[in-house]
């Protein structure tokens, strides 16, 4: 049993959450809502009451959001769940209450507890909810060395309760939301505060609490991600498309699909699959009958749809050379590591040594390598190491790439040694 598992067993016992791990085949109780399933808040009057209740609550606030990924266009929230001491739990419908900025302001001084915060923060920001401080229970689990960091696994291993499963990937834009789904959603925040408190104790015991706080502060302070440039280039299977004319077909089909998906408010993949876009780009069909013979444009697709996609292909084929897309711009930073041995053997040797050092250090600290230091940071350092291979120079370079102080403190000595050994 690992140190983290031993502490988790102790925590389960002291919090009354279930038996310790050494009790074989002990039944794990299914978590039940303490106050039942709260009614869904879908109008301004009910929202005002929730805002007042949560403003009067105490301590941190558990926050979660449900999206309709794979069903609807975009990543908007279709349900927001909250829980706070003194206020209980609340389920809010952002369709009926699209502006939750008053709730966000009422909770601005509270610590927000989220699980996998970076997944929910963009959709929460859209409806006016932005935390000033947070605690991410998934990231805390990673830093503490737990092998499974999904919410259900964490609640079970740390608190000794089983969460209901089976509704995470449903269409949360459905109205009215079925009661089993609402029950599932309410339970997602039922024990989030308890989980936060237990993980804080574990991180403190391991000497990692300050590390976690730096990570949480970085997440809370991060600005919204800018819109992607040329998002059509991220079409799955794009690596097969080599010629500029073919790239133009991908672009035209992708943009046509995106307009339709946005207008219908459906997932783009439900309009036309990425694989079908790539097939048309590679084949450059001469007419609609040739298009209909390609995978993804089969019998279930009507003539009107086929004509629409064929028109997109024809537009791309008619473009003058000067308007064809250029090959993807070389991304900032070093090239893919697989090419380093040919382009710069010395850099390849540095990267190999640095990866080995980071892997050993992460194993000793009992946390994932990517949380100790991002692979991109290691690659950039090894591709262009500082002229002076000394601790302060390496630390300055790491800080320039966005590494947090705790990461710099932990990895700098190992990286200096590794780069020196590789002859940097």
Short mmCIF file of C-alpha atoms in Angstrom, two decimals, residues 22 54 73 161 319 327 331 343 379 402:
data_model
loop_
_atom_site.label_atom_id
_atom_site.label_comp_id
_atom_site.label_asym_id
_atom_site.label_seq_id
_atom_site.Cartn_x
_atom_site.Cartn_y
_atom_site.Cartn_z
CA UNK A 22 -7.45 -3.79 4.65
CA UNK A 54 -25.00 31.18 -1.36
CA UNK A 73 -22.45 23.26 -31.18
CA UNK A 161 -18.37 6.29 -1.14
CA UNK A 319 -9.66 28.82 -56.52
CA UNK A 327 1.21 24.42 -45.82
CA UNK A 331 4.84 26.20 -34.91
CA UNK A 343 18.75 17.93 -37.44
CA UNK A 379 11.94 20.23 -25.27
CA UNK A 402 5.99 29.44 -17.68
#
